[in-house]
Amino acid sequence: MQGEESLQFLGGTEGDSFPLVEINTCETEASEQWDYVLVADQCTQRNPRQAHQQQRFLEELSRKGFHHKKLQDKEKIFFGIRADSRIFNLYRTLLLEPENPAPGMEPATLTPIPATTRIRIVNFILKSKMAAGATFEDLVKDGVFETRFPLHKREEDLIKKWAQWRNMFHKQPIDEIRDYFGEKVALYFAWLGWYTYMLVPAAVVGVLIFLSGFALFDTSQISKEICEAHDIFMCPRGDHSRKYHRLSDTCTFAKLTHLFDNDGTVLFAIFMAVWATVFLEIWKRQRARVVLHWDLYGWDEDQEEMALQLINCPDYTLQPYQHSYLRSTAILVLSLLMICFLIGMAHVLVVYRVLVTALFSNLPILGEQVTTAVVVTGALVHYVTILIMTKVNKWVALKLCNFEKPRTFSERERKFTIKFFTLQFFVHFSSLIYIAFILGSTLCPLPHAHPVRGQLPPPPHSQPHCPSRINGHPGKSVRLAGLWKLEECHLSGCMMDLFVQMAIIMGLKQTLSNCVEYLCPWLAHKCRLRQGRMSQDPELKDWQRNYRLNSVNIFSLFDEFMEMMIQYGFTTIFVAAFPLAPLLSLLSNLVEIRLDAIKMVRLQKRLVPRKAKDIGTWLKVLETIGVLAVIANGMVIAFTSEFIPRMVYKYRYGPCRWGPRPEVDCLTGYVNHSLSLFYTKDFQDPDGIEDLEDVTECRYRDYRNAGDYNFSEQFWVLLAIRLAFLILFEHVALCIKLIAAWLVPDVPQMVKNKVLDEKYQRLLEKLRSSPRSTDV
């Protein structure tokens, strides 16, 4: 199967055979329940070498305790594989039966081994190295076999209850999912269902914050001043715009920005920090209940893997933990180099936006919408980059894992998860970080800062800055290679750029990705159904039907988890700039649950069940994202949003600085205060600017003095307050997270008491059955 050779279990040793042990064996079931099907092409029978390898592989399986049955059609040969009951009895002896039963106790009646356990054990043995030194994957590469898969059996009830679109708002049958796909898949859907449920309050609050901006749409003092500033001219913003703009031209954008950049933004960011903590803590409680219900509290993953190794090969030697400082250092250096490369990719996107700005400026059809077109196309290019780099990152993470040589498959999976997520994080969020903190850098107050008609220009010491973060200021522009001027924020400011970027990337990932994720397997399945005729033999027909389903690999469930982790990052990390993110995630997840269900049950081959009692490393990833969300949202509010400049003006420079004045809005004059003055005579290339004779001065967003254009006193006051706010916000949010985590215990008291009672009852039974208890 594709990709399976990349993350293989550590196989057994050569020359292994099924151990002869004295256990109570059960007779082979009368009804043949085939655990696995191996598939080979008919042409292998005409190749003596391949036919011999097939026969030798099947004979070795027979020595290990397997039965097989051969069926064929005109194109393929199918080998049904069923493990002998001795294998499962040995598994029961090693893991399922209680240790050291008390004397005099009757042995418990043997319960049937679940189908998920049967498939898991058989899969492990099939993947292990055979006596000839080859694995099944090696035989696939040599063309001896084509593929292998467990059979879908009795899935009709799961389809009826779960894998249909009409069940979108129904509760998921987690126990049935566990009985069919194993605990790992069931925990994924349990977590996804709980995440979707918890998104409801976050989506409601986000929509309310967004809609609250409509209250300011026509009543905001800032918007009024901007819309009335018909005789205030803004300096040319770039090479694509070589003329002055009236401040009133940005009226619509100024109103729109209030939808997501208002006073409620701070409260929403704190709310989401608390929400992320409560979500994780209550999930831990949910998981504890589920694990208790499944009786998995005493299950140990390492012990399971060792038992499977011993079942496959009784001569298996335990591989100890190993650590190499040299290897760890090399992996760290290589990881940092890859991260630097990904950051470089973000710089490539910056160069793209600069070059496209120069190109689009020559297209008359765009007019004054060049910046909007650059933002939109930049987001599309970023999305395509994400698709390409995801494949590259997976390959790099696999190579780093192989170089690290982890001891077991579980350890390999944990290390791979951390490496792959780290690389994916930089791919997905580098562009947003650039817009929020570099293009819309810490030195920028934001878009709504514009002068008002009839007011005197601001004093030379009170002016702000938005476009000159990395691109200079009017009269002194920073240019790429000395030719192209670096881009600037949108007319309505850097928050608008960040909002558009988030909306496009999340919209594409939640809609286009979901459509591709469903339509591609659906179309591929339809095409396979038309290939060749189905047999009249019911058993062969069932094997053919399973064979024509879409292939799965070891990354199938992993990719679903990764997709949700990235979505969770978008939902929390920059939610201050995009309060609609929880709503988009909620709608997407309602579709995602049914989409994954239909795909797993009806369109794909059956996933190999895996046992688990939690979601593993993904929980650490979620906790890390929660901390990053607090830091990122604090920085967005402090350095990208206009919240701090508005508050500073309101209480330090505005008409209410000496106390409340009911007759006047406290933000009156803010727009004029937040614009710097530039004299047009100081332009380096005045010949290319239109209407230069009629305009002697223009305004731009920055806090600089008129004349020498150095940073003003207000700039340094704002910077100090921004930093103080960031520190305060992060400490308050993190303290609230810690308090919430402390108030919500990870494990419910009911679960603790039940586990405690089970331990007590077990000891009590041993005490009562002990011969010495009669002497007491």
XYZ file of N, CA, C and O in Angstrom, residues 118-253:
544
model
N -8.420 -9.159 15.678
C -7.969 -10.157 14.710
C -7.222 -9.477 13.559
O -6.120 -9.871 13.181
N -7.837 -8.437 13.004
C -7.232 -7.748 11.856
C -5.908 -7.115 12.252
O -4.926 -7.165 11.504
N -5.857 -6.522 13.456
C -4.634 -5.851 13.895
C -3.477 -6.841 14.047
O -2.344 -6.571 13.633
N -3.765 -8.011 14.614
C -2.715 -9.014 14.813
C -2.239 -9.564 13.474
O -1.026 -9.682 13.219
N -3.184 -9.889 12.597
C -2.815 -10.430 11.285
C -2.029 -9.404 10.485
O -1.033 -9.734 9.818
N -2.447 -8.147 10.548
C -1.740 -7.100 9.822
C -0.298 -6.981 10.301
O 0.630 -6.816 9.501
N -0.101 -7.068 11.611
C 1.251 -6.959 12.160
C 2.139 -8.083 11.635
O 3.287 -7.866 11.245
N 1.618 -9.304 11.626
C 2.408 -10.447 11.166
C 2.689 -10.340 9.669
O 3.802 -10.624 9.209
N 1.697 -9.911 8.899
C 1.905 -9.781 7.455
C 2.962 -8.733 7.128
O 3.674 -8.841 6.135
N 3.056 -7.707 7.958
C 4.021 -6.636 7.687
C 5.432 -6.980 8.144
O 6.382 -6.318 7.757
N 5.546 -7.981 8.982
C 6.852 -8.307 9.553
C 7.718 -9.039 8.544
O 7.231 -9.618 7.572
N 9.002 -9.041 8.826
C 9.966 -9.690 7.928
C 9.837 -11.206 8.028
O 9.740 -11.763 9.109
N 9.818 -11.846 6.861
C 9.697 -13.293 6.812
C 11.074 -13.952 6.889
O 12.109 -13.290 6.889
N 11.068 -15.314 6.915
C 12.328 -16.048 7.058
C 13.264 -15.788 5.889
O 14.482 -15.800 6.034
N 12.693 -15.545 4.708
C 13.521 -15.287 3.529
C 14.140 -13.901 3.552
O 14.921 -13.556 2.666
N 13.791 -13.103 4.540
C 14.375 -11.768 4.662
C 13.587 -10.679 3.991
O 13.994 -9.523 3.980
N 12.419 -11.018 3.407
C 11.614 -10.027 2.698
C 10.329 -9.757 3.468
O 9.802 -10.628 4.167
N 9.815 -8.553 3.350
C 8.508 -8.215 3.893
C 7.485 -8.235 2.769
O 7.832 -8.334 1.589
N 6.230 -8.114 3.143
C 5.189 -8.097 2.106
C 5.383 -6.888 1.183
O 5.167 -6.979 -0.022
N 5.810 -5.744 1.755
C 6.040 -4.551 0.935
C 7.157 -4.789 -0.083
O 7.100 -4.276 -1.209
N 8.178 -5.576 0.304
C 9.240 -5.903 -0.643
C 8.689 -6.733 -1.799
O 9.070 -6.534 -2.962
N 7.784 -7.661 -1.493
C 7.179 -8.480 -2.539
C 6.279 -7.642 -3.447
O 6.169 -7.904 -4.645
N 5.640 -6.626 -2.883
C 4.826 -5.720 -3.713
C 5.716 -4.959 -4.684
O 5.390 -4.794 -5.867
N 6.862 -4.486 -4.190
C 7.785 -3.759 -5.067
C 8.311 -4.661 -6.186
O 8.553 -4.193 -7.309
N 8.469 -5.963 -5.902
C 8.951 -6.900 -6.917
C 7.838 -7.390 -7.834
O 8.100 -8.195 -8.745
N 6.608 -6.959 -7.615
C 5.503 -7.379 -8.464
C 4.932 -8.733 -8.132
O 4.081 -9.245 -8.864
N 5.371 -9.334 -7.013
C 4.861 -10.656 -6.632
C 3.404 -10.544 -6.191
O 2.566 -11.361 -6.555
N 3.105 -9.535 -5.370
C 1.736 -9.225 -4.964
C 1.439 -7.782 -5.363
O 2.346 -6.972 -5.596
N 0.156 -7.482 -5.422
C -0.257 -6.118 -5.767
C -0.638 -5.317 -4.534
O -0.227 -4.176 -4.368
N -1.426 -5.902 -3.668
C -1.876 -5.189 -2.472
C -2.441 -6.204 -1.489
O -2.538 -7.401 -1.771
N -2.855 -5.717 -0.333
C -3.559 -6.521 0.660
C -4.537 -5.612 1.383
O -4.342 -4.390 1.450
N -5.590 -6.180 1.945
C -6.573 -5.363 2.652
C -7.456 -6.255 3.511
O -7.715 -7.421 3.174
N -7.920 -5.726 4.652
C -8.947 -6.429 5.422
C -10.306 -6.199 4.768
O -10.527 -5.177 4.105
N -11.209 -7.124 4.953
C -12.513 -7.047 4.296
C -13.503 -6.220 5.100
O -13.541 -6.284 6.333
N -14.304 -5.435 4.373
C -15.474 -4.822 4.993
C -16.500 -5.922 5.230
O -16.856 -6.668 4.313
N -16.979 -6.043 6.472
C -17.975 -7.067 6.809
C -19.067 -6.445 7.669
O -18.782 -5.741 8.636
N -20.285 -6.711 7.307
C -21.448 -6.278 8.084
C -21.387 -4.793 8.440
O -21.598 -4.389 9.588
N -21.094 -3.984 7.416
C -21.034 -2.540 7.624
C -22.357 -1.839 7.380
O -22.457 -0.601 7.499
N -23.414 -2.609 7.037
C -24.695 -1.991 6.675
C -25.281 -1.174 7.824
O -25.831 -0.087 7.612
N -25.157 -1.686 9.059
C -25.718 -0.967 10.204
C -24.986 0.351 10.431
O -25.601 1.376 10.766
N -23.657 0.340 10.223
C -22.875 1.571 10.388
C -23.232 2.588 9.305
O -23.268 3.795 9.571
N -23.477 2.105 8.105
C -23.902 3.010 7.028
C -25.240 3.655 7.372
O -25.435 4.861 7.206
N -26.157 2.847 7.873
C -27.494 3.349 8.184
C -27.471 4.387 9.302
O -28.160 5.412 9.236
N -26.658 4.142 10.337
C -26.648 5.040 11.492
C -25.722 6.239 11.337
O -25.900 7.250 12.019
N -24.721 6.130 10.457
C -23.619 7.101 10.522
C -23.183 7.633 9.160
O -23.084 8.850 8.986
N -22.920 6.780 8.212
C -22.272 7.180 6.963
C -23.281 7.593 5.905
O -23.293 7.079 4.785
N -24.175 8.513 6.262
C -25.124 9.080 5.316
C -25.261 10.570 5.599
O -25.201 11.001 6.751
N -25.477 11.349 4.543
C -25.569 12.800 4.712
C -26.766 13.192 5.577
O -26.730 14.203 6.274
N -27.820 12.404 5.534
C -29.006 12.770 6.314
C -28.774 12.625 7.813
O -29.593 13.070 8.625
N -27.681 11.983 8.205
C -27.342 11.845 9.627
C -26.447 12.966 10.131
O -25.844 12.839 11.195
N -26.378 14.058 9.377
C -25.418 15.119 9.697
C -25.607 15.665 11.106
O -24.636 15.997 11.788
N -26.844 15.771 11.558
C -27.096 16.361 12.882
C -27.431 15.298 13.923
O -27.944 15.620 14.989
N -27.142 14.021 13.615
C -27.390 12.950 14.565
C -26.124 12.670 15.379
O -25.011 12.927 14.938
N -26.340 12.093 16.544
C -25.215 11.713 17.388
C -24.455 10.551 16.757
O -25.049 9.631 16.199
N -23.136 10.603 16.865
C -22.315 9.559 16.261
C -22.341 8.288 17.120
O -22.223 8.372 18.349
N -22.436 7.114 16.503
C -22.382 5.846 17.255
C -20.937 5.449 17.551
O -20.358 4.572 16.892
N -20.335 6.081 18.540
C -18.911 5.905 18.802
C -18.573 4.448 19.127
O -17.535 3.928 18.679
N -19.438 3.773 19.896
C -19.141 2.379 20.234
C -19.130 1.493 18.990
O -18.277 0.604 18.853
N -20.084 1.718 18.089
C -20.118 0.936 16.850
C -18.909 1.240 15.973
O -18.350 0.339 15.330
N -18.477 2.500 15.959
C -17.280 2.866 15.191
C -16.065 2.151 15.772
O -15.213 1.633 15.039
N -15.999 2.105 17.094
C -14.881 1.419 17.746
C -14.888 -0.075 17.419
O -13.839 -0.670 17.150
N -16.080 -0.698 17.428
C -16.162 -2.130 17.140
C -15.787 -2.449 15.693
O -15.404 -3.593 15.397
N -15.889 -1.463 14.809
C -15.620 -1.719 13.393
C -14.235 -1.255 12.961
O -13.542 -1.938 12.212
N -13.817 -0.067 13.420
C -12.549 0.527 12.982
C -11.471 0.564 14.064
O -10.344 0.970 13.789
N -11.827 0.202 15.288
C -10.838 0.247 16.344
C -10.881 1.544 17.127
O -11.543 2.520 16.747
N -10.138 1.559 18.235
C -10.190 2.701 19.159
C -9.596 3.967 18.580
O -10.069 5.079 18.874
N -8.557 3.855 17.769
C -7.892 5.044 17.239
C -8.856 5.872 16.392
O -8.968 7.093 16.556
N -9.559 5.223 15.476
C -10.524 5.925 14.631
C -11.691 6.433 15.466
O -12.167 7.562 15.268
N -12.166 5.608 16.394
C -13.300 6.022 17.227
C -12.957 7.251 18.056
O -13.782 8.166 18.209
N -11.737 7.303 18.608
C -11.327 8.474 19.376
C -11.206 9.707 18.499
O -11.492 10.825 18.947
N -10.784 9.522 17.253
C -10.720 10.663 16.331
C -12.107 11.261 16.137
O -12.293 12.488 16.232
N -13.092 10.403 15.879
C -14.446 10.925 15.654
C -15.078 11.424 16.947
O -15.868 12.377 16.915
N -14.733 10.823 18.079
C -15.225 11.353 19.351
C -14.661 12.745 19.599
O -15.382 13.660 20.023
N -13.349 12.905 19.350
C -12.735 14.225 19.516
C -13.313 15.232 18.523
O -13.637 16.373 18.884
N -13.446 14.828 17.264
C -13.970 15.742 16.238
C -15.401 16.150 16.557
O -15.787 17.316 16.376
N -16.211 15.205 17.041
C -17.581 15.549 17.420
C -17.628 16.524 18.578
O -18.418 17.473 18.580
N -16.746 16.300 19.583
C -16.716 17.223 20.724
C -16.195 18.596 20.301
O -16.719 19.622 20.750
N -15.186 18.635 19.461
C -14.656 19.899 18.942
C -15.744 20.667 18.190
O -15.916 21.879 18.378
N -16.500 19.962 17.368
C -17.577 20.608 16.612
C -18.650 21.142 17.553
O -19.160 22.257 17.369
N -19.000 20.355 18.568
C -20.001 20.792 19.544
C -19.535 22.042 20.274
O -20.317 22.990 20.487
N -18.270 22.087 20.666
C -17.746 23.234 21.405
C -17.576 24.465 20.516
O -17.439 25.581 21.028
N -17.559 24.275 19.198
C -17.456 25.425 18.299
C -18.736 26.256 18.269
O -18.708 27.416 17.840
N -19.839 25.685 18.718
C -21.119 26.409 18.666
C -21.060 27.702 19.481
O -21.360 28.787 18.958
N -20.682 27.657 20.784
C -20.609 28.942 21.520
C -19.553 29.886 20.951
O -19.768 31.109 20.929
N -18.406 29.353 20.491
C -17.380 30.220 19.915
C -17.888 30.894 18.651
O -17.636 32.089 18.422
N -18.618 30.152 17.817
C -19.158 30.728 16.583
C -20.197 31.795 16.891
O -20.235 32.850 16.245
N -21.049 31.544 17.892
C -22.086 32.518 18.254
C -21.452 33.819 18.734
O -21.837 34.924 18.297
N -20.460 33.711 19.625
C -19.800 34.921 20.142
C -19.063 35.637 19.011
O -19.099 36.873 18.906
N -18.392 34.894 18.127
C -17.684 35.514 17.010
C -18.611 36.268 16.078
O -18.306 37.380 15.627
N -19.765 35.678 15.784
C -20.736 36.355 14.917
C -21.275 37.609 15.601
O -21.466 38.659 14.959
N -21.521 37.524 16.919
C -22.000 38.705 17.650
C -20.971 39.828 17.615
O -21.327 41.010 17.445
N -19.698 39.487 17.780
C -18.641 40.502 17.714
C -18.606 41.117 16.319
O -18.475 42.339 16.159
N -18.733 40.267 15.322
C -18.718 40.759 13.941
C -19.919 41.667 13.672
O -19.781 42.753 13.099
N -21.099 41.227 14.121
C -22.303 42.017 13.876
C -22.339 43.294 14.703
O -22.975 44.276 14.301
N -21.660 43.262 15.859
C -21.641 44.479 16.674
C -20.963 45.622 15.930
O -21.213 46.797 16.226
N -20.101 45.272 14.971
C -19.489 46.317 14.160
C -20.499 47.080 13.325
O -20.263 48.243 12.954
N -21.655 46.454 13.023
C -22.682 47.166 12.257
C -23.269 48.317 13.048
O -23.766 49.286 12.478
N -23.207 48.209 14.398
C -23.689 49.321 15.220
C -22.827 50.551 15.023
O -23.277 51.688 15.246
N -21.563 50.324 14.637
C -20.644 51.444 14.413
C -20.570 51.829 12.936
O -19.814 52.738 12.577
N -21.318 51.119 12.106
C -21.180 51.306 10.662
C -21.434 52.758 10.256
O -20.692 53.327 9.446
N -22.473 53.377 10.794
C -22.802 54.764 10.439
C -22.662 55.713 11.614
O -22.738 56.929 11.433
N -22.477 55.166 12.822
C -22.420 56.042 13.998
C -21.000 56.292 14.479
O -20.799 57.147 15.343
N -20.023 55.568 13.974
C -18.646 55.725 14.439
C -18.123 57.123 14.115
O -18.223 57.602 12.972
N -17.559 57.774 15.137
C -16.992 59.106 14.941
C -15.834 59.071 13.938
O -15.680 59.971 13.106
N -15.037 57.999 13.991
C -13.903 57.877 13.076
C -14.388 57.774 11.643
O -13.875 58.453 10.742
N -15.393 56.923 11.408
C -15.923 56.773 10.055
C -16.530 58.073 9.556
O -16.375 58.433 8.380
N -17.231 58.790 10.431
C -17.822 60.075 10.028
C -16.745 61.050 9.571
O -16.878 61.721 8.532
N -15.671 61.149 10.330
C -14.604 62.089 9.985
C -13.947 61.697 8.658
O -13.614 62.563 7.842
N -13.753 60.398 8.454
C -13.132 59.950 7.202
C -14.047 60.248 6.026
O -13.605 60.739 4.977
N -15.319 59.934 6.164
C -16.257 60.128 5.052
C -16.480 61.592 4.719
O -16.895 61.927 3.591
N -16.238 62.497 5.666
C -16.445 63.926 5.422
C -15.171 64.647 5.012
O -15.199 65.852 4.721
N -14.046 63.939 4.965
C -12.759 64.580 4.667
C -12.544 64.641 3.155
O -11.668 63.977 2.605
N -13.352 65.477 2.463
C -13.269 65.551 1.003
C -12.081 66.375 0.516
O -11.650 66.223 -0.624
N -11.566 67.263 1.352
C -10.470 68.122 0.896
C -9.130 67.730 1.527
O -8.179 68.512 1.497
N -9.065 66.567 2.096
C -7.808 66.058 2.638
C -7.249 65.057 1.639
O -7.918 64.090 1.261
N -6.007 65.268 1.206
C -5.385 64.405 0.210
C -4.356 63.495 0.869
O -3.539 63.941 1.673
N -4.427 62.217 0.483
C -3.450 61.233 0.958
C -2.315 61.146 -0.048
O -2.510 61.264 -1.260
N -1.114 60.937 0.464
C 0.053 60.824 -0.410
C -0.051 59.574 -1.283
O -0.674 58.580 -0.896
N 0.557 59.595 -2.469
C 0.581 58.387 -3.310
C 1.152 57.211 -2.538
O 2.173 57.331 -1.867
N 0.489 56.049 -2.648
C 0.840 54.893 -1.824
C 1.880 53.990 -2.460
O 2.475 53.153 -1.806
N 2.074 54.070 -3.763
C 3.022 53.173 -4.403
C 3.201 53.517 -5.864
O 2.610 54.473 -6.384
N 4.009 52.707 -6.542
C 4.276 52.971 -7.948
C 3.024 52.800 -8.802
O 2.913 53.364 -9.884
N 2.080 51.956 -8.325
C 0.880 51.728 -9.112
C -0.124 52.864 -8.943
O -1.098 52.942 -9.680
N 0.076 53.718 -7.962
C -0.851 54.820 -7.704
C -0.045 56.102 -7.599
O 0.418 56.479 -6.535
N 0.102 56.789 -8.728
C 0.953 57.978 -8.777
C 0.119 59.253 -8.730
O 0.400 60.223 -9.421
N -0.928 59.202 -7.923
C -1.736 60.403 -7.764
C -2.275 60.456 -6.342
O -2.285 59.466 -5.626
N -2.731 61.634 -5.963
C -3.258 61.836 -4.627
C -4.688 61.306 -4.540
O -5.432 61.333 -5.517
N -5.043 60.798 -3.343
C -6.387 60.288 -3.114
C -7.051 61.110 -2.026
O -6.424 61.460 -1.028
N -8.303 61.390 -2.218
C -9.053 62.053 -1.161
C -9.277 61.065 -0.019
O -9.554 59.891 -0.247
N -9.178 61.543 1.166
C -9.378 60.693 2.326
C -10.779 60.097 2.329
O -10.975 58.953 2.745
N -11.721 60.838 1.838
C -13.103 60.355 1.827
C -13.282 59.144 0.914
O -14.273 58.425 1.041
N -12.333 58.900 0.000
C -12.441 57.712 -0.870
C -12.348 56.410 -0.089
O -12.775 55.357 -0.581
N -11.778 56.451 1.110
C -11.638 55.232 1.927
C -12.806 55.051 2.888
O -12.736 54.225 3.805
N -13.887 55.785 2.673
C -15.030 55.766 3.591
C -15.588 54.344 3.769
O -15.780 53.872 4.886
N -15.837 53.658 2.655
C -16.444 52.325 2.730
C -15.530 51.330 3.455
O -15.973 50.554 4.303
N -14.233 51.394 3.101
C -13.294 50.476 3.747
C -13.189 50.748 5.249
O -13.041 49.823 6.051
